[in-house]
Coordinates of C-alpha atoms and ligand atoms in Angstrom, one line a residue:
M1 CA -22.2 -36.3 2.3
T2 CA -20.6 -33.5 4.3
G3 CA -22.2 -30.1 5.0
R4 CA -25.8 -29.1 4.7
W5 CA -27.6 -28.7 1.4
W6 CA -30.4 -26.7 2.9
G7 CA -30.5 -23.4 4.7
P8 CA -28.7 -20.2 3.7
R9 CA -25.6 -20.6 1.7
A10 CA -22.7 -18.2 2.4
K11 CA -22.2 -16.2 -0.8
L12 CA -18.7 -15.0 -1.6
M13 CA -18.6 -11.4 -2.6
R14 CA -15.4 -9.5 -3.5
H15 CA -14.8 -6.0 -4.8
F16 CA -12.2 -5.3 -7.5
I17 CA -11.4 -1.7 -6.5
D18 CA -7.7 -2.1 -6.3
L19 CA -5.2 -4.9 -7.1
A20 CA -3.6 -5.3 -3.7
S21 CA -6.8 -6.6 -2.0
A22 CA -7.0 -9.5 -4.4
G23 CA -3.4 -10.4 -3.4
R24 CA -0.9 -12.3 -5.5
A25 CA -2.8 -15.6 -5.4
G26 CA -6.1 -13.8 -6.4
L27 CA -4.4 -12.0 -9.3
R28 CA -2.7 -15.2 -10.4
A29 CA -6.0 -17.1 -10.4
I30 CA -7.6 -14.3 -12.5
L31 CA -4.8 -14.4 -15.1
D32 CA -4.8 -18.2 -15.3
E33 CA -8.6 -18.2 -15.8
A34 CA -8.4 -15.5 -18.5
H35 CA -5.7 -17.5 -20.5
R36 CA -7.7 -20.7 -20.1
R37 CA -11.1 -19.2 -21.2
K38 CA -9.6 -17.3 -24.1
A39 CA -8.1 -20.5 -25.5
A40 CA -11.2 -22.6 -24.8
R41 CA -13.5 -20.4 -26.9
A42 CA -11.2 -19.9 -29.9
G43 CA -13.2 -19.9 -33.1
L44 CA -16.6 -19.2 -31.5
P45 CA -18.5 -16.1 -32.7
K46 CA -17.8 -13.2 -30.4
G47 CA -21.4 -13.1 -29.0
A48 CA -21.6 -16.9 -28.4
P49 CA -21.5 -17.9 -24.7
D50 CA -18.7 -20.0 -23.3
A51 CA -19.7 -23.7 -23.1
D52 CA -20.3 -23.5 -19.3
A53 CA -22.1 -20.1 -19.3
P54 CA -21.1 -19.6 -15.6
L55 CA -22.9 -16.3 -15.1
A56 CA -26.2 -17.4 -16.7
G57 CA -29.0 -15.2 -15.2
H58 CA -26.5 -12.6 -13.8
V59 CA -26.6 -8.9 -14.7
L60 CA -23.8 -6.4 -14.4
A61 CA -24.5 -2.6 -14.2
C62 CA -21.9 -0.5 -16.0
I63 CA -21.9 3.1 -15.1
F64 CA -19.8 5.8 -16.8
E65 CA -19.1 9.3 -15.6
K66 CA -16.4 9.6 -18.3
P67 CA -16.1 8.5 -21.9
S68 CA -15.1 4.9 -22.8
T69 CA -14.8 2.6 -25.8
R70 CA -12.8 -0.5 -24.6
T71 CA -14.2 -0.7 -21.0
R72 CA -17.8 -0.2 -22.2
F73 CA -17.7 -2.9 -25.0
S74 CA -15.4 -5.4 -23.2
F75 CA -17.5 -5.5 -20.0
D76 CA -20.8 -5.9 -22.0
M77 CA -19.2 -8.6 -24.2
A78 CA -17.7 -10.3 -21.1
M79 CA -21.2 -10.7 -19.6
R80 CA -22.6 -12.0 -22.8
Q81 CA -19.8 -14.6 -23.1
L82 CA -20.3 -15.7 -19.5
G83 CA -24.0 -16.3 -20.2
G84 CA -25.3 -13.1 -18.5
S85 CA -26.0 -9.6 -19.6
A86 CA -25.1 -6.0 -18.8
I87 CA -27.0 -2.7 -18.4
V88 CA -24.7 0.2 -19.6
T89 CA -25.5 3.7 -18.6
A90 CA -24.0 7.2 -18.2
A91 CA -23.9 8.4 -14.6
G92 CA -25.5 11.7 -15.7
E93 CA -28.6 9.8 -16.9
M94 CA -29.1 8.3 -13.4
Q95 CA -30.6 10.0 -10.4
L96 CA -26.9 10.2 -9.3
G97 CA -26.7 13.1 -11.7
R98 CA -29.5 14.9 -9.8
G99 CA -27.9 14.4 -6.4
E100 CA -29.1 11.0 -5.2
T101 CA -26.4 9.8 -2.9
V102 CA -23.8 7.2 -3.8
A103 CA -24.8 5.2 -0.7
D104 CA -28.5 5.1 -1.8
T105 CA -27.5 4.2 -5.3
A106 CA -25.4 1.3 -3.9
R107 CA -28.3 0.1 -1.8
V108 CA -30.7 0.1 -4.7
L109 CA -28.3 -1.5 -7.3
S110 CA -27.6 -4.2 -4.7
R111 CA -31.3 -5.2 -4.8
L112 CA -31.5 -5.1 -8.6
V113 CA -28.3 -6.4 -10.2
D114 CA -25.5 -8.9 -9.3
A115 CA -22.4 -6.6 -9.7
V116 CA -21.5 -3.0 -10.6
M117 CA -18.7 -1.6 -12.7
L118 CA -18.1 2.1 -12.2
R119 CA -15.9 4.6 -14.1
C120 CA -15.7 7.9 -12.3
A121 CA -13.3 10.8 -11.6
A122 CA -13.0 10.7 -7.8
H123 CA -11.6 7.5 -6.4
A124 CA -13.5 8.2 -3.2
T125 CA -16.8 7.8 -5.1
L126 CA -15.9 4.3 -6.0
E127 CA -14.8 3.5 -2.5
E128 CA -18.1 4.9 -1.2
L129 CA -20.1 2.7 -3.6
G130 CA -18.1 -0.3 -2.4
E131 CA -18.7 0.6 1.2
H132 CA -22.5 0.5 0.8
A133 CA -23.0 -2.2 -1.8
T134 CA -23.7 -5.8 -0.9
I135 CA -22.7 -6.9 -4.4
P136 CA -19.2 -6.7 -6.0
V137 CA -18.0 -3.3 -7.2
I138 CA -15.4 -3.2 -10.0
N139 CA -13.1 -0.2 -10.8
G140 CA -13.5 0.8 -14.4
L141 CA -11.0 3.6 -14.0
T142 CA -10.7 6.5 -11.6
N143 CA -8.4 9.5 -11.6
L144 CA -6.2 7.4 -9.3
T145 CA -6.1 3.9 -10.8
H146 CA -7.1 1.6 -13.7
P147 CA -6.7 -1.9 -12.4
C148 CA -8.6 -3.8 -15.1
Q149 CA -6.2 -2.3 -17.7
A150 CA -3.2 -3.4 -15.6
M151 CA -4.6 -7.0 -15.6
A152 CA -5.0 -6.9 -19.4
D153 CA -1.4 -5.6 -19.7
M154 CA 0.0 -8.5 -17.6
M155 CA -2.0 -11.0 -19.5
T156 CA -0.7 -9.6 -22.8
V157 CA 2.9 -9.7 -21.6
E158 CA 2.5 -13.4 -20.6
E159 CA 1.0 -14.3 -23.9
R160 CA 3.6 -12.4 -26.0
L161 CA 6.7 -13.4 -24.0
G162 CA 5.6 -16.8 -23.0
R163 CA 6.6 -16.5 -19.4
P164 CA 5.0 -15.6 -16.1
V165 CA 4.8 -11.8 -15.5
D166 CA 7.0 -12.0 -12.4
Q167 CA 9.9 -13.0 -14.7
T168 CA 9.7 -9.8 -16.8
C169 CA 11.1 -6.3 -16.5
W170 CA 9.0 -3.3 -17.5
G171 CA 9.9 0.4 -18.4
W172 CA 7.1 3.0 -18.1
V173 CA 7.8 6.3 -19.8
G174 CA 5.6 9.5 -19.6
D175 CA 3.1 10.8 -17.1
G176 CA 2.9 9.5 -13.5
N177 CA -0.9 9.0 -14.0
N178 CA -3.6 6.5 -13.1
M179 CA -2.2 3.8 -15.4
A180 CA 1.3 4.3 -13.9
H181 CA -0.3 3.9 -10.4
S182 CA -2.0 0.6 -11.3
L183 CA 1.2 -0.8 -12.9
I184 CA 3.1 0.2 -9.7
E185 CA 0.6 -1.7 -7.6
A186 CA 0.7 -4.7 -10.1
A187 CA 4.5 -4.8 -10.0
S188 CA 4.7 -4.8 -6.2
V189 CA 2.0 -7.4 -5.8
M190 CA 3.0 -9.8 -8.6
G191 CA 6.7 -9.2 -8.1
F192 CA 8.0 -7.9 -11.5
E193 CA 10.5 -5.1 -12.0
L194 CA 9.1 -1.7 -13.0
R195 CA 11.2 1.3 -13.8
L196 CA 9.3 4.6 -14.4
G197 CA 10.8 7.4 -16.4
V198 CA 8.8 10.5 -15.8
P199 CA 9.6 14.2 -16.1
H200 CA 10.3 16.2 -12.9
G201 CA 7.0 17.4 -11.6
Y202 CA 4.9 14.6 -13.1
D203 CA 5.9 11.8 -10.7
P204 CA 3.4 9.2 -9.6
D205 CA 1.6 9.8 -6.4
A206 CA 4.0 9.5 -3.5
A207 CA 1.6 7.4 -1.3
V208 CA 1.1 4.9 -4.2
V209 CA 4.9 4.5 -4.6
A210 CA 5.5 4.3 -0.8
T211 CA 2.8 1.5 -0.4
A212 CA 4.5 -0.4 -3.2
A213 CA 8.0 0.1 -1.7
A214 CA 6.7 -1.3 1.6
R215 CA 5.8 -4.6 -0.2
G216 CA 9.4 -5.0 -1.5
D217 CA 11.9 -3.8 -4.1
G218 CA 11.2 -3.7 -7.7
V219 CA 9.6 -0.3 -8.4
D220 CA 12.0 2.5 -9.2
V221 CA 11.0 6.1 -10.2
M222 CA 13.6 8.0 -12.2
H223 CA 13.6 11.1 -14.5
K224 CA 15.3 9.7 -17.6
A225 CA 13.4 7.8 -20.4
L226 CA 16.4 5.8 -21.6
A227 CA 17.4 4.5 -18.1
A228 CA 13.8 3.4 -17.5
V229 CA 13.6 1.2 -20.7
D230 CA 17.2 0.0 -20.7
G231 CA 17.1 -3.7 -21.3
A232 CA 13.4 -3.9 -20.4
Q233 CA 11.2 -6.6 -22.0
V234 CA 8.1 -4.3 -21.9
V235 CA 7.9 -0.6 -22.8
V236 CA 4.7 1.0 -21.8
T237 CA 3.2 4.5 -22.0
D238 CA -0.1 6.4 -21.9
T239 CA -1.6 9.6 -23.0
W240 CA 0.1 12.8 -21.7
V241 CA -3.3 14.4 -21.0
S242 CA -5.8 12.2 -19.2
M243 CA -9.6 12.6 -19.3
G244 CA -10.8 15.6 -17.4
E245 CA -7.3 17.2 -17.5
T246 CA -6.4 20.3 -19.5
A247 CA -3.3 20.2 -21.7
T248 CA -0.7 22.9 -20.8
K249 CA 2.3 24.0 -22.8
D250 CA 4.5 23.3 -19.8
K251 CA 3.3 19.7 -19.5
L252 CA 3.6 19.0 -23.2
S253 CA 7.1 20.3 -23.4
A254 CA 8.2 18.4 -20.2
M255 CA 6.8 15.2 -21.7
A256 CA 8.5 15.6 -25.1
P257 CA 11.8 13.8 -24.1
F258 CA 9.6 10.9 -22.9
R259 CA 8.1 10.1 -26.3
V260 CA 8.4 6.4 -27.4
T261 CA 10.4 6.3 -30.6
P262 CA 12.3 3.6 -32.5
E263 CA 15.5 4.9 -30.8
L264 CA 14.0 4.4 -27.4
M265 CA 12.7 0.9 -28.3
A266 CA 16.3 0.1 -29.4
A267 CA 17.5 0.6 -25.8
A268 CA 15.0 -2.1 -24.6
A269 CA 15.5 -5.8 -25.0
P270 CA 15.5 -7.0 -28.6
D271 CA 12.2 -8.9 -28.1
A272 CA 10.6 -6.0 -26.1
V273 CA 6.8 -5.6 -26.4
F274 CA 5.2 -2.2 -26.6
L275 CA 2.0 -1.5 -24.7
H276 CA -0.4 1.4 -24.5
C277 CA -3.9 1.2 -22.9
L278 CA -5.4 3.4 -25.7
P279 CA -6.7 5.8 -26.9
V280 CA -3.4 6.9 -28.4
H281 CA -2.2 10.3 -29.7
R282 CA 0.3 9.3 -32.4
G283 CA 3.2 11.6 -32.6
D284 CA 2.8 12.7 -28.9
E285 CA 3.5 9.9 -26.4
V286 CA 4.5 7.4 -29.1
V287 CA 5.3 7.7 -32.8
A288 CA 3.2 5.7 -35.4
E289 CA 6.3 3.6 -36.4
V290 CA 6.3 2.0 -32.9
I291 CA 2.6 1.7 -32.1
D292 CA 1.8 0.4 -35.6
G293 CA 5.0 -1.7 -35.8
P294 CA 5.8 -5.4 -35.1
Q295 CA 6.8 -4.9 -31.4
S296 CA 3.4 -3.3 -30.6
A297 CA 0.9 -5.6 -28.8
V298 CA -1.8 -2.9 -28.3
W299 CA -4.6 -4.7 -30.2
D300 CA -4.0 -7.9 -28.2
E301 CA -4.0 -5.7 -25.1
A302 CA -7.3 -4.2 -26.1
E303 CA -8.9 -7.6 -26.8
N304 CA -7.5 -9.0 -23.5
R305 CA -9.6 -6.5 -21.6
L306 CA -12.5 -8.8 -22.5
H307 CA -10.8 -12.0 -21.4
V308 CA -9.3 -10.7 -18.2
Q309 CA -12.5 -9.0 -17.1
K310 CA -14.5 -12.2 -17.5
A311 CA -12.1 -13.8 -15.0
I312 CA -12.4 -10.7 -12.7
L313 CA -16.2 -11.0 -12.8
L314 CA -15.9 -14.8 -11.9
W315 CA -13.5 -14.0 -9.1
C316 CA -15.7 -11.2 -7.7
L317 CA -18.7 -13.5 -7.7
G318 CA -16.8 -16.3 -6.0
K319 CA -16.7 -18.7 -8.9
I320 CA -12.8 -18.9 -9.0
G321 CA -9.9 -18.3 -6.6
Ligands
LIG401 N1 -8.1 1.7 -22.1 C1 -9.3 2.1 -21.8 O1 -9.8 2.0 -20.6 O2 -10.1 2.5 -22.8 P1 -11.5 3.2 -22.8 O3 -11.3 4.6 -22.1 O4 -11.9 3.3 -24.2 O5 -12.4 2.4 -22.0
LIG402 N1 -4.8 7.9 -18.3 C1 -5.9 7.8 -19.2 C2 -6.3 6.4 -19.4 C3 -7.4 6.2 -20.4 C4 -7.9 4.8 -20.5 C5 -7.0 8.7 -18.7 O1 -7.4 8.6 -17.5 O2 -7.6 9.4 -19.5

């Protein structure tokens, strides 16, 4: 027998605040685990635990500063399927809402639960939580990024197209927002091609693009929708008005030429998949014919939030990768 079986055991603890810190091997391990677990539990009732219940006895705190449907239900179900449980709460119902510091909240949660998922506006709040927590902190969306959604998107593309994500080419059309940022990061870490067609004035954050460019070629920002999706195997968009933002006439009219229509889909590859993180505004960023049509993978994409987040939780707690 090698090693000691007594004494303190080193516990692996990883945050999932951005995609790059997991690296290509980490993200690959998460995607592989998600595909494997999804297949292994086919046919089980949704609330039944996976056969190995790898997080039995573990609790995840889910804290929301902003509304959510998919993130809320998928993280709660993920913990149930892994054999653990979740405590879901609005940030405003915590002492955080009365001014208790993020650092003190991190210290207290680290004593009471095994991991925290936070959805908040300022990315700095999430980073501060991560800095002071001794348990994994998971990004459930900030104004800057939405990495869990990008993971579900990659999983869905691999499922639909039957090949690894690094052998695919994506066209983003619309706002240069938090989803665009996480897909830029995903493309540069995993090595797939991503063209972004965005209106002038609504470009993704320059620092996010520069960081991706420093990792290599493959991310290209342009100002034409057609050029962005030309021959792409994935067409992806998001709402024109994100949570906490006010719609302006200027923005809506700038976005109009970036609407996903059957004509735009026709410029993509014949087997192209359409993605949208949801919620959707039919008739704005995409017409009903596309999102409710045969090329749309949005319901698989929403379900895959569950499967990929189970793998993210296992990775954060040192059970895989
Ligand atoms: N896509 C997504 O994160 O959805 P929710 O806002 O409903 O969580
Ligand atoms: N860009 C959107 C994503 C919602 C899941 C928002 O931040 O509102």
